[in-house]
Coordinates of C-alpha atoms and ligand atoms in Angstrom, one line a residue:
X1 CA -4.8 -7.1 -21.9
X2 CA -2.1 -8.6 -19.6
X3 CA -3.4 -10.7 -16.5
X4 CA -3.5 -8.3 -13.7
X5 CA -0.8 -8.8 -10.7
X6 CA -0.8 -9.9 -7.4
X7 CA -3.5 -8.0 -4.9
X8 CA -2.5 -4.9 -3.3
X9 CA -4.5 -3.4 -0.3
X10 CA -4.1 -0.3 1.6
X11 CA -6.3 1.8 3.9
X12 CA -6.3 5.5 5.4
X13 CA -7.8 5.6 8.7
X14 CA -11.9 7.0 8.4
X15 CA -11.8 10.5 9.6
X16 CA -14.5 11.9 12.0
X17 CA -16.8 14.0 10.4
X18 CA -16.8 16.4 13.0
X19 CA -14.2 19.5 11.3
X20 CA -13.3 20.3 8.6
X21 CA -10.5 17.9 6.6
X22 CA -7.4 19.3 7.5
X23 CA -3.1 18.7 6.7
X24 CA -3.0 16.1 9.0
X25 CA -6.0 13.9 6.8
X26 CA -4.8 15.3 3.5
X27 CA -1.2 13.6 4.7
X28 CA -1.9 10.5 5.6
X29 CA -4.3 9.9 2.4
X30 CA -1.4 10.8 0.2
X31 CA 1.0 8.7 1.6
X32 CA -1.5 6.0 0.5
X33 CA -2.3 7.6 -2.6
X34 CA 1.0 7.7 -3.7
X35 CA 2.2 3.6 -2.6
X36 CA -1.5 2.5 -4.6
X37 CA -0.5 4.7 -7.5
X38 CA 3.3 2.9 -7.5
X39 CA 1.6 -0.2 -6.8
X40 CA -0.5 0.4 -10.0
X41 CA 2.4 1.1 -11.9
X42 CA 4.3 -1.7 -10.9
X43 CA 1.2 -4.2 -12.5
X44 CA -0.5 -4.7 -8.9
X45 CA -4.3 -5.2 -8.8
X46 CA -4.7 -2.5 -6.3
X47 CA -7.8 -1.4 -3.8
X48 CA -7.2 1.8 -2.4
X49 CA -10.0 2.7 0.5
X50 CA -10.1 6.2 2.5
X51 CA -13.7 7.4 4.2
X52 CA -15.6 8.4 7.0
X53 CA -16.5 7.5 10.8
X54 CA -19.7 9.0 11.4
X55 CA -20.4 7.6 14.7
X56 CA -20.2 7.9 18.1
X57 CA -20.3 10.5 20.7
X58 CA -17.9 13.1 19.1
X59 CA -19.7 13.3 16.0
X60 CA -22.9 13.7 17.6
X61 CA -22.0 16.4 19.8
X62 CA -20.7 18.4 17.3
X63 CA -23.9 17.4 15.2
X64 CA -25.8 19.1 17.8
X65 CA -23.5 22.2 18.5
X66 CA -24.3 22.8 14.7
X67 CA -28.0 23.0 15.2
X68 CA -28.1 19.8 12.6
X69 CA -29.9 16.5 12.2
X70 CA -26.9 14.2 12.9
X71 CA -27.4 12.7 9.7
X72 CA -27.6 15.8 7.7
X73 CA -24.8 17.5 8.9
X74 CA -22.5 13.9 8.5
X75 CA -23.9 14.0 4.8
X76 CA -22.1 17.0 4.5
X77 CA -19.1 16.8 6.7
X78 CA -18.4 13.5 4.7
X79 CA -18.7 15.0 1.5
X80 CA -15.9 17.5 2.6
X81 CA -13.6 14.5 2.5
X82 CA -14.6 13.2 -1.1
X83 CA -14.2 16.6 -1.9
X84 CA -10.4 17.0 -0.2
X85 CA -10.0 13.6 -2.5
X86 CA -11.2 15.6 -5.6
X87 CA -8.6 18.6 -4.8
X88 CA -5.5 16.6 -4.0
X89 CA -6.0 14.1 -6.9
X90 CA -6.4 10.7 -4.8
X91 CA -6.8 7.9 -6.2
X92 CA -8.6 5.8 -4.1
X93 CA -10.8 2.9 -5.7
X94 CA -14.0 3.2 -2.9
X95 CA -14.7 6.0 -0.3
X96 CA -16.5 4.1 2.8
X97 CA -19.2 5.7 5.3
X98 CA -19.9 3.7 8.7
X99 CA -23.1 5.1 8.2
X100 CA -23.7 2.8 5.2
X101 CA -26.0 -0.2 5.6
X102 CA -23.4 -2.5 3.9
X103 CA -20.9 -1.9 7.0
X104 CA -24.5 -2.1 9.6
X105 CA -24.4 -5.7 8.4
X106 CA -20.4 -6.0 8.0
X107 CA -20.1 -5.0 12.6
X108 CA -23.2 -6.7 13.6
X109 CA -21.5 -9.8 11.7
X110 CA -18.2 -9.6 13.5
X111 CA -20.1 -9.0 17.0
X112 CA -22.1 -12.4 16.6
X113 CA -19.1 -14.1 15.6
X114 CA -17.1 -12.8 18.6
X115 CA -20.1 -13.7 20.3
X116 CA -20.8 -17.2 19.3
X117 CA -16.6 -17.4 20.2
X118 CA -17.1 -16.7 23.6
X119 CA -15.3 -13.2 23.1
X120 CA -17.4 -10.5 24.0
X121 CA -19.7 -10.4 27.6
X122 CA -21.9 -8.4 29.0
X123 CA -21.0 -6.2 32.2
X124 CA -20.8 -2.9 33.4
X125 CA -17.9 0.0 33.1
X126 CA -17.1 2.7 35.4
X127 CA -14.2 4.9 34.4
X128 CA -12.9 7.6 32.3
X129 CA -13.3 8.6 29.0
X130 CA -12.1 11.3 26.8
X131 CA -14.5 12.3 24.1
X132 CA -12.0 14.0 21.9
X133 CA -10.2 11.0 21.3
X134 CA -13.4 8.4 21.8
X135 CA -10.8 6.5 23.8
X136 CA -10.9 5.1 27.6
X137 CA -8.6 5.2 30.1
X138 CA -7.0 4.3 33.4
X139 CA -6.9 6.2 36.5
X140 CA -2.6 6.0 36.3
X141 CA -2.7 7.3 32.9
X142 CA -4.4 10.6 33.8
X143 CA -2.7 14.3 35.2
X144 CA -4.7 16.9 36.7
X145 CA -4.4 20.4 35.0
X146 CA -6.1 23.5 34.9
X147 CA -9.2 23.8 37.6
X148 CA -8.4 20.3 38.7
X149 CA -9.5 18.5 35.3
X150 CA -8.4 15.1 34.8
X151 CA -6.6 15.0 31.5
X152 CA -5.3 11.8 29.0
X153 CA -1.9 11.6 28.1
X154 CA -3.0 13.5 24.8
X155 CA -3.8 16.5 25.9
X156 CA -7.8 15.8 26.3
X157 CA -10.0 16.1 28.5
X158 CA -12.4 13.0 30.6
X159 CA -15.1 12.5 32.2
X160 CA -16.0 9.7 34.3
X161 CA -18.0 6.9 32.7
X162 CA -21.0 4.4 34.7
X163 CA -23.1 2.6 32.4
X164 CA -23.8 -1.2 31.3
X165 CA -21.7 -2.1 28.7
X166 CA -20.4 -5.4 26.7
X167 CA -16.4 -6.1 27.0
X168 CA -14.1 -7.5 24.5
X169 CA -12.0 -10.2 26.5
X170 CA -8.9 -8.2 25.6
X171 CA -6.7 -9.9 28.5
X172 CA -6.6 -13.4 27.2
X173 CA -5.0 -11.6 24.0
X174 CA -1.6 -11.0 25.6
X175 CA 0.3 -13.7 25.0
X176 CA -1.6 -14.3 21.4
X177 CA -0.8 -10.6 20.1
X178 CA 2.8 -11.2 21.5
X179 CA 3.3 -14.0 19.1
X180 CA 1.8 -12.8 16.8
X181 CA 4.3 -9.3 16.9
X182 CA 7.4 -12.1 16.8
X183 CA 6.0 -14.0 14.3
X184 CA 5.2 -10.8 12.2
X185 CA 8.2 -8.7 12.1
X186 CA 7.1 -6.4 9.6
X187 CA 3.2 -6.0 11.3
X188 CA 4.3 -2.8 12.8
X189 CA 6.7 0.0 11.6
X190 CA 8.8 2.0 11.4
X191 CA 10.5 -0.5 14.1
X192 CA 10.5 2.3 16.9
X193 CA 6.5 2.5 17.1
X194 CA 6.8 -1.8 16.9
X195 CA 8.6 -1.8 20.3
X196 CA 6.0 0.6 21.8
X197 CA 3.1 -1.8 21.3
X198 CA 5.3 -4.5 22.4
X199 CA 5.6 -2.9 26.0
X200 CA 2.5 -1.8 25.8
X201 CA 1.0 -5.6 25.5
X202 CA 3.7 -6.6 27.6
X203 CA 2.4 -4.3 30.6
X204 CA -1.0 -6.1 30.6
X205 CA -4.4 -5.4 28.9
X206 CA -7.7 -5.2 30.5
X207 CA -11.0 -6.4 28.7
X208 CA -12.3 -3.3 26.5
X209 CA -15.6 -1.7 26.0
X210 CA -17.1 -2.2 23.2
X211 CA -20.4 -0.8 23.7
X212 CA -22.0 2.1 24.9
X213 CA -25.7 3.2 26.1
X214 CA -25.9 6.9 27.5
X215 CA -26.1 8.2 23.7
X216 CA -27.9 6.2 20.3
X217 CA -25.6 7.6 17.4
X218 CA -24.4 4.1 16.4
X219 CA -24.2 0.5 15.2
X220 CA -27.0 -1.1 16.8
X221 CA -26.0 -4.1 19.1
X222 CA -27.9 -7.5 17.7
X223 CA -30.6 -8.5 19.7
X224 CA -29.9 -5.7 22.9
X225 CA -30.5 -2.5 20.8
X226 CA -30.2 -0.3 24.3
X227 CA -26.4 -1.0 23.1
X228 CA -24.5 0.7 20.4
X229 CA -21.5 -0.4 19.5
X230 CA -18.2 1.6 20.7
X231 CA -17.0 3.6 17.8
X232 CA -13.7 2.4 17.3
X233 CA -15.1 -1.1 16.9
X234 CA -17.4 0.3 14.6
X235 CA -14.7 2.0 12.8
X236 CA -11.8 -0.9 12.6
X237 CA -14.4 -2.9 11.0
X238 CA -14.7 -0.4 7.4
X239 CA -11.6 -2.2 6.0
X240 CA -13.5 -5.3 6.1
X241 CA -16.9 -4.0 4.8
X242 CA -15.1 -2.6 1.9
X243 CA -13.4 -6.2 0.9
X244 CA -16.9 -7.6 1.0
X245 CA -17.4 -8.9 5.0
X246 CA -19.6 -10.7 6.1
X247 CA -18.9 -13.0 2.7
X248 CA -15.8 -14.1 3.0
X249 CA -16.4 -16.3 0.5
X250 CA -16.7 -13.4 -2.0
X251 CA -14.3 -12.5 -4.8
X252 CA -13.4 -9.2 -3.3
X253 CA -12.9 -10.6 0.3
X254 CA -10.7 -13.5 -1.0
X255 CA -8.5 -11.5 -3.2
X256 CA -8.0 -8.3 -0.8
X257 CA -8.2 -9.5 2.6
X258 CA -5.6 -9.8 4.8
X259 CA -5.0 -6.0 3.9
X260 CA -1.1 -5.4 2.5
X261 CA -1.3 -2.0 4.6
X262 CA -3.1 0.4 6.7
X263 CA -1.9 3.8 6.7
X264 CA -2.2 5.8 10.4
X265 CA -1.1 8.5 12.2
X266 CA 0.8 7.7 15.8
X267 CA -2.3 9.1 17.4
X268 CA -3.6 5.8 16.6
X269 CA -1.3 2.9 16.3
X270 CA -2.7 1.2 19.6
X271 CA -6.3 0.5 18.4
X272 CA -4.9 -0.6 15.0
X273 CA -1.9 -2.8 16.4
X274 CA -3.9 -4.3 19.6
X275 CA -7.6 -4.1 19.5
X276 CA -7.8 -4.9 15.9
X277 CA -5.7 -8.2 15.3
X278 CA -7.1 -9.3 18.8
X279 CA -11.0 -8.5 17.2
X280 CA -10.2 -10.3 14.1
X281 CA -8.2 -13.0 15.5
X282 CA -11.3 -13.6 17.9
X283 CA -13.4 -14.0 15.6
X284 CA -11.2 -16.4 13.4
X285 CA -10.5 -13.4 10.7
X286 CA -6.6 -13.4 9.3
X287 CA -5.0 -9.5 10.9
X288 CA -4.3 -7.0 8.3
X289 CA -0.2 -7.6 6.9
X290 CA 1.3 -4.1 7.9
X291 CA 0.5 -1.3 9.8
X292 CA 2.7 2.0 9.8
X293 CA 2.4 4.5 12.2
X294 CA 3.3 8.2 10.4
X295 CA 4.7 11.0 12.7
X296 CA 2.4 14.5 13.2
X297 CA 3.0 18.3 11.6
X298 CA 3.8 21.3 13.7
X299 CA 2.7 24.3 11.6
X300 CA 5.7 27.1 11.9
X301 CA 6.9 25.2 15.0
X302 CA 3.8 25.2 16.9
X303 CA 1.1 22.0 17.1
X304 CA -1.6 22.8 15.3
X305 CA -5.5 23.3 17.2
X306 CA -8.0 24.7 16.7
X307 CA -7.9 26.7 19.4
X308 CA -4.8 28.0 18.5
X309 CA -6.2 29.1 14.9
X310 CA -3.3 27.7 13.1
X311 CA -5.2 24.8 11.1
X312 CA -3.7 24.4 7.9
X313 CA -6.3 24.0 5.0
X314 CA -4.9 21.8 2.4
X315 CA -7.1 23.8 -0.1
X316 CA -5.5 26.6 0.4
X317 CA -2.2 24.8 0.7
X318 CA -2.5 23.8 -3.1
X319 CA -4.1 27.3 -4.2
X320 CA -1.3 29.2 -3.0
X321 CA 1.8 26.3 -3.8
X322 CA 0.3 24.2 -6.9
X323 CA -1.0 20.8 -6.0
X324 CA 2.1 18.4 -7.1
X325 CA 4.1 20.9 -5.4
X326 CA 2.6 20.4 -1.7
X327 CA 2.3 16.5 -3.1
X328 CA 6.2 16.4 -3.1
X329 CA 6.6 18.8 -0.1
X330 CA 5.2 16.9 2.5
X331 CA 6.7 13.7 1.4
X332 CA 10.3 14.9 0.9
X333 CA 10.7 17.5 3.5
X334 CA 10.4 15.0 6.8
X335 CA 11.9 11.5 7.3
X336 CA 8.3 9.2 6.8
X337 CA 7.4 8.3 10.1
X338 CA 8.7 11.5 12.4
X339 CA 7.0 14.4 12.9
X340 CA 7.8 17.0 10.8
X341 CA 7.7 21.3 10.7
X342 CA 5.5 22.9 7.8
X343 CA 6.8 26.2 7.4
X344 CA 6.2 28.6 4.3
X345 CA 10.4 29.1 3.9
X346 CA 10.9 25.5 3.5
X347 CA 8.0 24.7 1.0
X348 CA 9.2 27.4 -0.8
X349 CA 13.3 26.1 -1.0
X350 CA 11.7 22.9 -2.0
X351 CA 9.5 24.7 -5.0
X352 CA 12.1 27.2 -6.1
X353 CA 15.3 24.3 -5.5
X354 CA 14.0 21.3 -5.8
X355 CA 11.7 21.4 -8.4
X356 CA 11.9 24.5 -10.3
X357 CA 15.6 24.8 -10.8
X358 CA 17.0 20.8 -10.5
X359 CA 13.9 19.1 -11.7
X360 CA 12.1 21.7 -14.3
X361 CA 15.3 23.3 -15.6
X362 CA 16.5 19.9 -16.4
X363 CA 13.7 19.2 -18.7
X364 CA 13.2 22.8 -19.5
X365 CA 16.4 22.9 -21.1
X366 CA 17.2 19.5 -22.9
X367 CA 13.6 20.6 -24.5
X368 CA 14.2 23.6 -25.5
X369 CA 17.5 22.9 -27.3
X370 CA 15.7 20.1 -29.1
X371 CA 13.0 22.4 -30.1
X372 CA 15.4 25.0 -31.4
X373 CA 18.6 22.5 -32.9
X374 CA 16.6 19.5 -33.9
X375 CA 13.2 20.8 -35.9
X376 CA 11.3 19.9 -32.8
X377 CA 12.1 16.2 -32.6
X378 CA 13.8 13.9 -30.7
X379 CA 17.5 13.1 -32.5
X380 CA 18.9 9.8 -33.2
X381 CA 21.6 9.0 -30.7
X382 CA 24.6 7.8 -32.1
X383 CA 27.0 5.4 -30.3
X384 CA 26.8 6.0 -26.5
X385 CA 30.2 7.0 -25.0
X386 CA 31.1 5.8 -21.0
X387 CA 29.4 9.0 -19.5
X388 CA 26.0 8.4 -21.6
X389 CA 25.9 4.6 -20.4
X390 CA 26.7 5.5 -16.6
X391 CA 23.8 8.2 -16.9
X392 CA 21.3 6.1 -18.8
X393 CA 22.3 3.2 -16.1
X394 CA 21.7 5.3 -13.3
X395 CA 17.8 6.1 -14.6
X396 CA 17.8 2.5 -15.6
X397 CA 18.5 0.9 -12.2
X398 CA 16.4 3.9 -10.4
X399 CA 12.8 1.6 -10.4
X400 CA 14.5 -1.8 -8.9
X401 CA 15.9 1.3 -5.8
X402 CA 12.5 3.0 -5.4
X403 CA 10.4 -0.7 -5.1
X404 CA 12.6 -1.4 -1.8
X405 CA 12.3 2.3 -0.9
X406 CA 8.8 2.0 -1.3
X407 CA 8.2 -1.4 0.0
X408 CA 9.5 0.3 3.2
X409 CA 7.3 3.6 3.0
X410 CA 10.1 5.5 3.0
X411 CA 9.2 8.4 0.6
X412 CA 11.8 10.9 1.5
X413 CA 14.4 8.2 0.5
X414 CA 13.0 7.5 -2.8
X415 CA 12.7 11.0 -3.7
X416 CA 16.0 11.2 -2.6
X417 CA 17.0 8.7 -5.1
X418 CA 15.0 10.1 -7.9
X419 CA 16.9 13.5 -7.1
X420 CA 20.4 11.7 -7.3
X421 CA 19.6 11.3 -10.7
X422 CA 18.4 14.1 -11.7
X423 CA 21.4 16.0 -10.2
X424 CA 23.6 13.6 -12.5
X425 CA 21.6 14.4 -15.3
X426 CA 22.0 18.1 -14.7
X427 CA 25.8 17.6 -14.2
X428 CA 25.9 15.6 -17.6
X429 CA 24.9 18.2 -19.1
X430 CA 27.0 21.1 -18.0
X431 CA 30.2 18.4 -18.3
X432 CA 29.0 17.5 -21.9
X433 CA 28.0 21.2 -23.2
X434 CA 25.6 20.4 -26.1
X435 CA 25.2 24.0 -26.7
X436 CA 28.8 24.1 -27.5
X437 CA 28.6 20.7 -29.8
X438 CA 25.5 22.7 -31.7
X439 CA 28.3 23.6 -34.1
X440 CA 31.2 21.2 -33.6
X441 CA 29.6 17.8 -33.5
X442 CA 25.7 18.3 -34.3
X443 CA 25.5 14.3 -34.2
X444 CA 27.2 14.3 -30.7
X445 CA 24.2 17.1 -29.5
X446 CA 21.9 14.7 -30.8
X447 CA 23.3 12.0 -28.5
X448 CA 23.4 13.8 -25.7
X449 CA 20.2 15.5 -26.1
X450 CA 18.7 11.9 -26.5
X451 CA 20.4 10.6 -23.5
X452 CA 18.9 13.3 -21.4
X453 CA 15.5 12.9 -22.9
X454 CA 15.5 9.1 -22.4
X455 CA 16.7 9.7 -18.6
X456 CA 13.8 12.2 -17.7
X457 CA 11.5 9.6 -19.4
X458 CA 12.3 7.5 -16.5
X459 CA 12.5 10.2 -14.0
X460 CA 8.9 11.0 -14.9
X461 CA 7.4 7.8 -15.2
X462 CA 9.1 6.8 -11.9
X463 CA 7.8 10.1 -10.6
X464 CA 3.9 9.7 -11.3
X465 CA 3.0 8.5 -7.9
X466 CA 3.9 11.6 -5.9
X467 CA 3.5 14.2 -9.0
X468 CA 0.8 12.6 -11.1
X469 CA -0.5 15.5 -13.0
X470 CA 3.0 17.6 -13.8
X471 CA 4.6 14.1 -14.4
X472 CA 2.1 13.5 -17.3
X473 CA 3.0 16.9 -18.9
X474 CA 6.1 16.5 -18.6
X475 CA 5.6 12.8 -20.3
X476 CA 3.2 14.3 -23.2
X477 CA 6.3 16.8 -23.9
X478 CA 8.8 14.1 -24.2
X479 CA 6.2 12.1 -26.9
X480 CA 5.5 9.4 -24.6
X481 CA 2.0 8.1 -25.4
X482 CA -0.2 7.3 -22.5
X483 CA -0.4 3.3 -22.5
X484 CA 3.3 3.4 -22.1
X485 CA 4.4 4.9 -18.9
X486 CA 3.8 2.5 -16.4
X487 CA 6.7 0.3 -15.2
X488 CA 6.2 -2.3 -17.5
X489 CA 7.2 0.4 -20.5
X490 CA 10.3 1.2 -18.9
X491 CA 12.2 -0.5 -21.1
X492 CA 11.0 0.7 -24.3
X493 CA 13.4 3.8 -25.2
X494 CA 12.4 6.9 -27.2
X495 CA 12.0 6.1 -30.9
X496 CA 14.3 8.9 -32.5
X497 CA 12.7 11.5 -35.1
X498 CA 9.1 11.6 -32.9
X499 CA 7.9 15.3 -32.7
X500 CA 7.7 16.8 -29.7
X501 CA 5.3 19.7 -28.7
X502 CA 6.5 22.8 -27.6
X503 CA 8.5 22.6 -24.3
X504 CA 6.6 24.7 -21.8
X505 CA 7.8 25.2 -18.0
X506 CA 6.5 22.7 -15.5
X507 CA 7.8 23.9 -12.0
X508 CA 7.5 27.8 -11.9
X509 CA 9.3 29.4 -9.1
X510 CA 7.4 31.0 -6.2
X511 CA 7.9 35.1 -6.5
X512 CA 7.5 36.2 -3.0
X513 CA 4.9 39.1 -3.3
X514 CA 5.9 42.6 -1.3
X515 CA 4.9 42.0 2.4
X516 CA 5.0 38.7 2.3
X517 CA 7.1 36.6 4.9
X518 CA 10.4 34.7 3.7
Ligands
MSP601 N1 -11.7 8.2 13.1 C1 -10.4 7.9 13.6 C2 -9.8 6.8 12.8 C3 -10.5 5.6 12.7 S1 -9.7 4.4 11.7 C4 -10.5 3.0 11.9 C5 -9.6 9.2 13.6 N2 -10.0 10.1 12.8 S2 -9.3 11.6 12.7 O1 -10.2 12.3 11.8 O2 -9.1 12.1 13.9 O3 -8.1 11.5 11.8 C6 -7.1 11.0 12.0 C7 -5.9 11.0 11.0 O4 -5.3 12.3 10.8 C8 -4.9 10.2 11.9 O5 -4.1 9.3 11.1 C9 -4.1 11.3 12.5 O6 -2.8 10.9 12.9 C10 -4.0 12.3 11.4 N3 -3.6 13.6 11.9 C11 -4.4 14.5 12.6 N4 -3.6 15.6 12.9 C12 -2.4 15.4 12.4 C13 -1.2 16.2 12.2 N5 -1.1 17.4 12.8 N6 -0.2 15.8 11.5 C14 -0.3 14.5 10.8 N7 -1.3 13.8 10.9 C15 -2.4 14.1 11.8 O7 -8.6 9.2 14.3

């Protein structure tokens, strides 16, 4: 077996196990799932993490509007999440709980290291804090609304916090973050969400929370268990535990950490961007490499809440769409990184245009006229004429254009570029008309046939990561045997004269039932 490659290490955020896992989770664990699966392609000894934060007041409160031991009802809120893994074929290599006593050990580490560094104190907070979004803030960052409430800049609600607390010394991190951002141009994208933190840091920080008493649902503090640990400390610390902290001697912690990437949402680029590199750094830990911020979904042009009953369920997403189908939805429709409109018209023009006529009827038609002209396998190509070369070039040169696409999380544009080609394959065909060479030139049908067969060999392999399962059907019809479509076996063309199963369609089109919206 050949030496594996270089590390590759990307997190999703945990998600709070107090709802159901909704679009929102199920989006930001496939942009992951799809970079480790390219990653895995491309020879990279990958560690893809996703999981759950079970703690802190959120999770206990809606533990107890549930009627349920909070332990109980996190054993099965989490499981909701493996399951949403199970459902939406993720790949990821370890599923952490905060819960866990390897991540106990993993905060209560980092705390007496930031300790022992002078970095955390003990005081006392008064001021607000908005449960929804276990977050604190300042009296200028607050409006009033409805009934006089004070209300975050997210939309949620605070209340006002007095109790004795430890503190993070956040403000001697200023000018060390700062650097840090100029000597790190690629810790935060896309670039717009980099300046935000910048001017954020740049308008001062205050020394943070970082633990709480009025509740117990928590990391114990060492040696003051009164304290728990604030959740989001609790929290950041999971993408350590799961390379093997405390032991950073360990083979998992010295091959994985500094993480290559953690995955968020916008919601929470600050605690990922500030608090974390400052925690780490304070306690002498290398910062992760990358963090990217994605933009949120608006379902039919509203937000989506709860209270507003428009939650989209990703199960029922796939049962009504097909899984690969949603997979490439939500990654081609919207720009990475801006927010982005689900609407049933528009997942439907991508299943019915996208996939089912450009992509499927691509492969649904080379195949079939190979079934029918050529006994059902793949014809020996004769010489290659200037149109076969500038196709087969195009598929050949698509890998080297998706790695830089990738390497910059920008999904839409690799699909883009995988589409490019398979528009020139379709074009190929209707310019070269094998159906009319069927009786002029049966050796030039062969050719072309072959040509198209050994260009959606690289469109499928190439396409794995964001269609995994019809991308293997699609690579069983074409007779490609399973140890060779990873990147590595990109090179090795079809051998002429292997049979080919029956072509069957991979991309049906979505029939709009009577009644239904269009
Ligand atoms: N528990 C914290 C993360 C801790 S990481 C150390 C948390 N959890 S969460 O369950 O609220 O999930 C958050 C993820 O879902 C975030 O990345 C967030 O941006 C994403 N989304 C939630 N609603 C979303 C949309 N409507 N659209 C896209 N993503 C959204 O925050």
């Amino acid at each position: 077996m050949a030496a594996k490659g270089s590390a590759y290490y990307i997190t999703t955020p945990i998600y709070y196990v107090n709802d159901r896992p909704h679009i929102g989770h199920a989006y930001t664990t496939l942009a992951c799932d799809v970079l480790a699966r390219f990653m895995r392609l491309a020879g990279r000894d990958v560690k893809f993490l996703t999981g759950t934060d079970e703690h802190g007041q959120k999770v206990e409160t809606s533990a107890q509007a549930a009627g349920m031991d909070t332990q109980t009802f996190t054993d099965r809120v989490s499981q909701n999440f493996r399951d949403l893994s199970a459902a939406l074929n993720f790949s990821n290599d370890d599923f952490i709980r905060t819960t866990e006593p390897r991540h106990t050990r993993a905060c209560q580490a980092l705390w007496e290291k930031l300790l022992e560094n002078g970095q955390i104190y003990l005081g006392s907070y008064a001021g607000w804090y908005a449960v929804r979004d276990e977050a604190f803030y300042t009296e200028t960052e607050l409006t009033t609304g409805p009934g006089g409430k004070k209300i975050a800049p997210s939309g949620a609600e605070v209340e006002w916090l007095e109790e004795p607390s430890y503190f993070f010394r956040l403000s001697a991190w200023q000018d060390k973050l700062l650097a840090f951002y100029q000597a790190n141009p690629d810790f935060v994208g896309p670039d717009t969400r980099r300046n935000e933190v910048i001017s954020f840091v740049k308008g001062g920080l205050k020394d943070l929370s970082v633990s709480r008493t009025t509740f117990k649902w928590g990391v114990p503090v060492p040696n003051d268990p009164e304290h728990i640990m604030y959740v989001w400390f609790d929290a950041l610390i999971n993408y350590i535990t799961a390379a093997g902290f405390p032991d950073t001697e360990s083979a998992g912690f010295t091959t994985y950490w500094p993480a290559d990437m953690h995955m968020v949402g916008k919601d929470i680029l600050r605690f990922h961007a500030v608090y974390w590199p400052a925690f780490l750094m304070g306690a002498g830990v290398a910062p992760p490499k990358r963090v990217y911020a994605h933009g949120w979904w608006t379902n039919e042009g509203q937000k989506i809440s709860k209270s507003l009953g428009n939650v989209i369920d990703p199960h029922a997403l796939v049962a009504e769409y097909g899984l690969d189908q949603v997979r490439y939805f939500l990654l081609r429709e919207v720009p990475f990184g801006n927010d982005g409109d689900f609407s049933h018209r528009a997942m439907v023009g991508r299943m019915n245009n996208d996939l089912a006529n450009d992509f499927g009827n691509l492969a649904q038609r080379s195949l079939s006229m190979i079934a029918k002209n050529c006994a059902g396998s793949l014809p020996t190509p004769g010489a290659f004429t200037e149109a076969d070369e500038a196709l087969l070039d195009a598929a050949r040169t698509l890998q080297a254009r998706l790695s830089a696409e990738y390497a910059a999380q920008a999904f839409h544009r690799a699909l883009e570029a995988t589409w490019e080609v398979i528009s020139a394959a379709n074009r190929y065909i209707d310019e070269q008309a094998p159906w009319a060479l069927r009786k002029s030139d049966p050796p030039r049908m062969g050719t072309v046939l072959y040509v198209v067969a050994e260009t959606l060999r690289h469109l499928a392999i190439l396409a794995q990561p964001v269609m995994p399962a019809a991308m293997d059907r699609m690579l069983d019809q074409l007779g490609v045997p399973a140890g060779a479509r990873d990147f590595a076996a990109l090179p090795n063309a079809l051998t002429p004269g292997t049979a080919l199963p029956k072509p069957q369609g991979i991309f049906p089109r979505y029939v709009e039932t009577e009644g239904a919206e269009t």
